[in-house]
Coordinates of C-alpha atoms in Angstrom, one line a residue:
X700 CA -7.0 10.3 5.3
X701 CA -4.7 11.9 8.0
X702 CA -3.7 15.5 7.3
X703 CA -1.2 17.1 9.2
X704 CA -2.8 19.8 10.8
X705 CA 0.6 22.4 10.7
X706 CA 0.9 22.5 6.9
X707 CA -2.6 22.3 5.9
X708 CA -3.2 25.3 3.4
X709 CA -6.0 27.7 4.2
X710 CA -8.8 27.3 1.9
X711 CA -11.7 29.6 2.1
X712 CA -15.4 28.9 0.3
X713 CA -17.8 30.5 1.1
X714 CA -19.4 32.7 4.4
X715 CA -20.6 30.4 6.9
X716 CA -23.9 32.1 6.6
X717 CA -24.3 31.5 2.5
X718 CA -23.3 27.5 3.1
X719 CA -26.4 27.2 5.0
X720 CA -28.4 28.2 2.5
X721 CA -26.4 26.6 0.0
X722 CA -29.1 24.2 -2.2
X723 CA -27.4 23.7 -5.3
X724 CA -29.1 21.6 -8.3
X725 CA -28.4 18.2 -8.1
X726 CA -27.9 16.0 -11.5
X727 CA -30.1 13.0 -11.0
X728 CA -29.8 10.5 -13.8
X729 CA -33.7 9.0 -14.3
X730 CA -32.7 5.6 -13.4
X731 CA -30.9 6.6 -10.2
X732 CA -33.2 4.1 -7.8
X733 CA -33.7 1.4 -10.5
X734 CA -29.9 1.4 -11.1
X735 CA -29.2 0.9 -7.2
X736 CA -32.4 -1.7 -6.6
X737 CA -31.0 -4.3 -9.7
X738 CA -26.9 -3.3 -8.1
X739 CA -28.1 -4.2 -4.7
X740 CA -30.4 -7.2 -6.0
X741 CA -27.4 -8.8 -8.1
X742 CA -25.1 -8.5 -4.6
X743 CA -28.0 -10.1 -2.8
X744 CA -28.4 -12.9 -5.2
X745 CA -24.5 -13.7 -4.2
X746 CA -24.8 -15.8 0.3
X747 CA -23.7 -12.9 2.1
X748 CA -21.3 -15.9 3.6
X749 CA -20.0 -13.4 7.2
X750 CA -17.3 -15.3 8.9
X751 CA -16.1 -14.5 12.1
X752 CA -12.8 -15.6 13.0
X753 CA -11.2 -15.1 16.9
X754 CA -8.3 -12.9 16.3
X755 CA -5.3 -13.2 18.6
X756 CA -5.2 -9.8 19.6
X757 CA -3.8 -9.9 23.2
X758 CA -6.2 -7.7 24.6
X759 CA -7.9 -7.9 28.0
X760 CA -10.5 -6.0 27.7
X761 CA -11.6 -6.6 23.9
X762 CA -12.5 -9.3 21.5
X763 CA -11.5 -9.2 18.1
X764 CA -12.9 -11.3 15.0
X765 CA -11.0 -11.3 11.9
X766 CA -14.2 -10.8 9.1
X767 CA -14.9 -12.1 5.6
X768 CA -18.2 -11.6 4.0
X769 CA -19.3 -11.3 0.3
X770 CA -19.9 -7.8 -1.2
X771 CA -20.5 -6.7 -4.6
X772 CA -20.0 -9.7 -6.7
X773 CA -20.0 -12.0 -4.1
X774 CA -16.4 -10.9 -3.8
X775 CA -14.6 -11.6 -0.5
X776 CA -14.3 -8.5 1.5
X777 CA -12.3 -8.1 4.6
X778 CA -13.0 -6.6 8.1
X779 CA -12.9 -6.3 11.7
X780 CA -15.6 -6.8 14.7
X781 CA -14.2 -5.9 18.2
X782 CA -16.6 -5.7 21.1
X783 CA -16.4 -5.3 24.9
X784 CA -14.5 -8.8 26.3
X785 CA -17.2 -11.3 27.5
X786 CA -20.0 -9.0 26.5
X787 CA -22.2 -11.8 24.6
X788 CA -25.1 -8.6 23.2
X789 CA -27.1 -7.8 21.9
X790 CA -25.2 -4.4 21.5
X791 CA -25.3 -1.6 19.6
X792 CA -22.3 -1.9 16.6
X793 CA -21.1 1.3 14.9
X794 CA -20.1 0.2 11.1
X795 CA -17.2 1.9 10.3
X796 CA -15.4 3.1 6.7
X797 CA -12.5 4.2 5.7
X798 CA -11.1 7.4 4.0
X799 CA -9.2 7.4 0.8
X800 CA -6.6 5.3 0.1
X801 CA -6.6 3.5 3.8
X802 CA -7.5 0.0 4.8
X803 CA -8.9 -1.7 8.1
X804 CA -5.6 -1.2 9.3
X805 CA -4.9 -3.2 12.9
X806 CA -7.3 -4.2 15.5
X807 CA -5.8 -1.3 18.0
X808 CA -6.5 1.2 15.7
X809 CA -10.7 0.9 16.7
X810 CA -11.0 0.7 19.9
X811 CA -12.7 3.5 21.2
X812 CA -15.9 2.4 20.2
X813 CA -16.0 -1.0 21.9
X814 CA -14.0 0.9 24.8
X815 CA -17.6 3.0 25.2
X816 CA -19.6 -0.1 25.7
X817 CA -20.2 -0.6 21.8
X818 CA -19.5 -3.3 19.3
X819 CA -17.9 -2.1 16.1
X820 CA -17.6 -3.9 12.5
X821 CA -14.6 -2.5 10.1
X822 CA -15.3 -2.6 6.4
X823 CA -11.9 -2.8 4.5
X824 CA -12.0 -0.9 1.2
X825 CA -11.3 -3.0 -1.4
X826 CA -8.0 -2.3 -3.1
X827 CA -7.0 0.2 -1.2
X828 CA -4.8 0.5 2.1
X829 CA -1.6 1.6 0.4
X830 CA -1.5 4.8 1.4
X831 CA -2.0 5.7 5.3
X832 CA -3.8 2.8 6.6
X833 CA -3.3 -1.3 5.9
X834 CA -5.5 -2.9 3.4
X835 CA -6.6 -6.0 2.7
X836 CA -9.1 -6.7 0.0
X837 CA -8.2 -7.2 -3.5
X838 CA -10.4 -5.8 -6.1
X839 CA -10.8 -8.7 -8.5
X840 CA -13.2 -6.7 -11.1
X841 CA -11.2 -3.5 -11.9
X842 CA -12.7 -1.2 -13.9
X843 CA -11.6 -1.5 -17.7
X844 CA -10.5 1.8 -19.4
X845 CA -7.9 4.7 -19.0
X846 CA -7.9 6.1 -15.4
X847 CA -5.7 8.2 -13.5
X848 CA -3.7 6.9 -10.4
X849 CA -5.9 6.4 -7.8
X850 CA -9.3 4.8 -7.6
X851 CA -11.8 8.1 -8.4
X852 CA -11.6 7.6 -12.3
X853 CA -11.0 3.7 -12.0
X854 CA -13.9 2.5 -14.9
X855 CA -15.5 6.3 -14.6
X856 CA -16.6 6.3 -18.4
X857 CA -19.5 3.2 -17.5
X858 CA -21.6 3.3 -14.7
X859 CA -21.7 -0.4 -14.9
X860 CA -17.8 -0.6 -14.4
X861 CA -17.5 2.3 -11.7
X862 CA -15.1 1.1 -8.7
X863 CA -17.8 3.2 -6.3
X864 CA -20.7 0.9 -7.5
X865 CA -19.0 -1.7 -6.1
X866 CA -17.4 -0.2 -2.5
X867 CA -20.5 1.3 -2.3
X868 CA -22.6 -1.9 -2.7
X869 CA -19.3 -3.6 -0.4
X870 CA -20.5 -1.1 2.6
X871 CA -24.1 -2.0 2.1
X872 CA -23.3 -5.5 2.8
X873 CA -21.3 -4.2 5.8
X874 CA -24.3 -3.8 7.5
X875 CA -25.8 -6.9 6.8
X876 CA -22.8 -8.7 7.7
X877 CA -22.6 -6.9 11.0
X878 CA -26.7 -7.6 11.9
X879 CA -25.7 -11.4 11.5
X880 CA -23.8 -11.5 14.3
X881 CA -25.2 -12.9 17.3
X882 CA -23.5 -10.2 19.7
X883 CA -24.7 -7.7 17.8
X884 CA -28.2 -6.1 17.7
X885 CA -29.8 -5.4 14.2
X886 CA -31.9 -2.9 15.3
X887 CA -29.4 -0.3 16.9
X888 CA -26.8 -0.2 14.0
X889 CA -24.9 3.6 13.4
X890 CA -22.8 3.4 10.6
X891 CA -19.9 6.2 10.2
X892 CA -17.0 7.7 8.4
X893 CA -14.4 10.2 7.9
X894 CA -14.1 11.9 4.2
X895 CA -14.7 8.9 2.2
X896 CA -15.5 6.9 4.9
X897 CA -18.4 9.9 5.3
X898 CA -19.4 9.7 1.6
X899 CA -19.9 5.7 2.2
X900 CA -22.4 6.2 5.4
X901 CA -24.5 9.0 3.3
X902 CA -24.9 6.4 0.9
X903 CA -25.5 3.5 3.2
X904 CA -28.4 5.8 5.0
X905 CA -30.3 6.1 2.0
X906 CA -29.5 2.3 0.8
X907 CA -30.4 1.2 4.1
X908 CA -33.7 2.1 5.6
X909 CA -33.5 0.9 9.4
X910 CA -30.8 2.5 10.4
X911 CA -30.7 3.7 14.2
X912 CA -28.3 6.9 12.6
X913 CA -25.6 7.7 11.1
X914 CA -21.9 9.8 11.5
X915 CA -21.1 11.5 8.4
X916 CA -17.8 13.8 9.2
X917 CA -16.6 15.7 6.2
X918 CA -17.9 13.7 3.5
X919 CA -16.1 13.3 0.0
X920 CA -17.7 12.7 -2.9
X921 CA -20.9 15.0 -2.6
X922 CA -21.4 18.1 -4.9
X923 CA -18.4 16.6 -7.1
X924 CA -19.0 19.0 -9.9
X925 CA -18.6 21.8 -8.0
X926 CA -15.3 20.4 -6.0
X927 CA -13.5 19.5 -9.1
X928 CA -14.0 23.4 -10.3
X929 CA -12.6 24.8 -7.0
X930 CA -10.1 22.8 -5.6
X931 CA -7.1 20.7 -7.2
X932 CA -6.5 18.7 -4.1
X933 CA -6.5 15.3 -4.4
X934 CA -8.9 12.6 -4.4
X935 CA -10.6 15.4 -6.0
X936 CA -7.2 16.9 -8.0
X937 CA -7.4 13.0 -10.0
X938 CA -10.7 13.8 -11.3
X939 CA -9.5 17.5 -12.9
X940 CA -6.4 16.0 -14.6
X941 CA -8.3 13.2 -15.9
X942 CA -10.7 15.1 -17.3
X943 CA -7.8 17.8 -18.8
X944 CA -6.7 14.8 -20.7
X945 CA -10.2 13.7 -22.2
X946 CA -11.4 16.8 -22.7
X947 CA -14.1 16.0 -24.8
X948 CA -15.6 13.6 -22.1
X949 CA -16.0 15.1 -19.5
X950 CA -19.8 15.0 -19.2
X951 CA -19.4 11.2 -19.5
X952 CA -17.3 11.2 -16.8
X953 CA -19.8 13.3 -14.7
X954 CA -22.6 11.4 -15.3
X955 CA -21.2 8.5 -14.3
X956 CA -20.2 10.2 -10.8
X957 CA -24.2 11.1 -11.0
X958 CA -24.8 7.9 -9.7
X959 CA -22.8 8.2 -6.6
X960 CA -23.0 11.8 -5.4
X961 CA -23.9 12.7 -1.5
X962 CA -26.2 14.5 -2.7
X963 CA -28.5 12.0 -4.3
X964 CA -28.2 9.9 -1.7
X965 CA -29.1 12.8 0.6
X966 CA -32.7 13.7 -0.7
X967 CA -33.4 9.7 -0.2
X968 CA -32.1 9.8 3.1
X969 CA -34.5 9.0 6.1
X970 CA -31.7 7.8 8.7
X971 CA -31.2 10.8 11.7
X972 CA -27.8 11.8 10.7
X973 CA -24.9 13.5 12.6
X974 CA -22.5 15.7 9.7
X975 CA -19.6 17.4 10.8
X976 CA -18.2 20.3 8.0
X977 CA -14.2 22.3 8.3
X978 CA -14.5 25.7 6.8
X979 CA -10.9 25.4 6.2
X980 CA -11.0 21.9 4.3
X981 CA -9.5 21.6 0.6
X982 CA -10.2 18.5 0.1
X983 CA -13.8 18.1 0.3
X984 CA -14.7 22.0 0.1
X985 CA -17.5 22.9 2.7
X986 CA -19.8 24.3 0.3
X987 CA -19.6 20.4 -0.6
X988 CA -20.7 19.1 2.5
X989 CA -23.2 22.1 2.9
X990 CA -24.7 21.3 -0.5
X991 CA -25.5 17.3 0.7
X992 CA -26.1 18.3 4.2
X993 CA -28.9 21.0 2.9
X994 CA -30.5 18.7 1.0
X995 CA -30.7 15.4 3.5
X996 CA -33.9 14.8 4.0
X997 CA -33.9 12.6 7.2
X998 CA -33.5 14.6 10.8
X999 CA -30.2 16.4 10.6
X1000 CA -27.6 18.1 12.8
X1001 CA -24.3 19.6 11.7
X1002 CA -21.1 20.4 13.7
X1003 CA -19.0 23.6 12.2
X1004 CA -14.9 23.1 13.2
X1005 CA -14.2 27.0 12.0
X1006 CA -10.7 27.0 11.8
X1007 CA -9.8 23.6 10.8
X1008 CA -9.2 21.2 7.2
X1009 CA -10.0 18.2 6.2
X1010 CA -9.0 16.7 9.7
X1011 CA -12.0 18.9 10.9
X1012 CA -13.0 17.9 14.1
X1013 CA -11.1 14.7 15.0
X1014 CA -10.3 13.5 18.2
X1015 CA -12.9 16.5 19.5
X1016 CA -15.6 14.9 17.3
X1017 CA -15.1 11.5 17.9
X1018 CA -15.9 12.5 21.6
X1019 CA -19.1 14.6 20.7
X1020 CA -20.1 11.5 18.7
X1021 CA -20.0 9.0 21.2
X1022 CA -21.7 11.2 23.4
X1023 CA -24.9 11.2 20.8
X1024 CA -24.5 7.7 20.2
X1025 CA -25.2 7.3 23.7
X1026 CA -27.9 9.4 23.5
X1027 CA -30.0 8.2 20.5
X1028 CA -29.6 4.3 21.5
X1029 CA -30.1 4.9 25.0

């Protein structure tokens, strides 16, 4: 999510030259790949059902389709897909997700990507968008249980019942939504995100083999054990008072967030990846994004923003990022 960049608290980790070697254990539960195969395999069994609908945008220069597909229980998820005006493809499409708490927001919130030639497909996050950024999407299958506010501990106790089983699964048919469009070529798909948005394209480049690569910019939800025992911002900040109040479950919690941590998802990894890590970031601690980068196993680059949080690189980023898109895809 945004952050202003004035009254963003200085958080040190660790020395730049320890996070590179930083390989923490990782807490793999033994069904890790079955319990993604059958997740994925029950979406799939659901027509993936991607509707492209001309959205009355008023721009010159960029078409915009208003998006449904069906994600994790066939559920209806929203997006966008803007591309270059009267560009009919195939093009390269960037798949795009969203940090905590935002939506798909507005069409003229994405247009940089189609504004460098590309197309790009929106995923909305599915009952979120009330905090910095529009939403959309309803969540019709809540997770049952106590939770604190937010979505982190929505259903946390059951893997089964996690709200990330099913965004995650959501992004995953992202992609396959945006590879059905006829503008769009399946074989030169990046997907990308900011903080969450990052922790949704780690995932996605392990779920997803064929992926031409993949922006992951100050990823949340990696190395959670050690975030919730070093920093009391939120997302993170939900997870330490839920688990202050059930005490005694705490490992259940945890194992549940086994299933979804970067880091897992990193060591399956295969998709050439871009990261980008704040040494100053609270919110997802660099020793965090260290621990998944470390342990990605697909080609790997990282950019270091020294003095900054969690907005980390931004507008500087999104610049060096187009710049490598351009390069990979040619």
């Amino acid at each position: 999510m945004p952050i202003d960049l004035v009254e963003a608290p200085v958080f040190i980790d660790m020395p730049l030259d320890q996070l590179r070697e930083y390989l923490p254990e990782r807490h793999e539960p033994q069904d890790f790949d079955a319990f993604w195969e059958r997740t994925l395999g029950e979406a799939r069994a659901h027509e993936l059902n991607a509707r492209f609908e001309p959205y009355e945008s008023d721009f010159e220069l960029v078409d915009v389709f208003d998006v449904t597909f069906a994600g994790f229980g066939g559920h209806p998820i929203k997006g966008w897909l803007l591309k270059p005006a009267g560009r009919s493809g195939p093009l390269p499409c960037v798949v795009q997700y969203v940090g905590y708490n935002g939506g798909r927001g507005l069409p003229h919130e994405w247009l940089l990507w189609p504004a460098a030639g590309f197309a790009t497909f929106v995923m909305d996050s599915r009952g979120q968008g009330g905090g910095w950024r529009v939403g959309d999407t309803p969540d019709p299958a809540p997770g049952s249980g106590p939770e604190t506010p937010g979505k982190l501990t929505q259903g946390v106790f059951d893997p089964e019942n996690y709200y990330y089983r099913r965004l995650y699964t959501d992004a995953v048919r992202a992609v396959e939504a945006a590879r059905s469009h006829p503008a769009v070529d399946p074989e030169r798909i990046i997907v990308a995100g900011i903080s969450q948005g990052g922790g949704m394209a780690l995932a996605v480049s392990a779920l997803v083999p064929d992926l031409a690569y993949a922006f992951i910019n100050v990823p949340f939800l990696c190395h959670v054990r050690r975030a919730v025992e070093i920093t009391d911002e939120d997302p993170y900040g939900e997870l330490g008072r839920f688990c202050a109040i059930h005490r005694t479950r705490a490992e259940e919690v945890f194992a549940t967030i086994d299933y979804v941590d970067g880091m897992n998802f990193a060591v399956r990894a295969r998709t050439p990846a871009h990261f980008s890590v704040a040494l100053r970031d609270g919110i997802t601690p660099p020793s965090t994004v260290f621990a998944a980068y470390n342990h990605y196993a697909g080609p790997k680059d990282i950019s270091v923003w020294e003095f900054n949080g969690h907005e980390g690189g931004d507008v500087h980023q999104e610049l060096e990022n187009v710049r490598l898109a351009r390069k990979v895809l040619g």
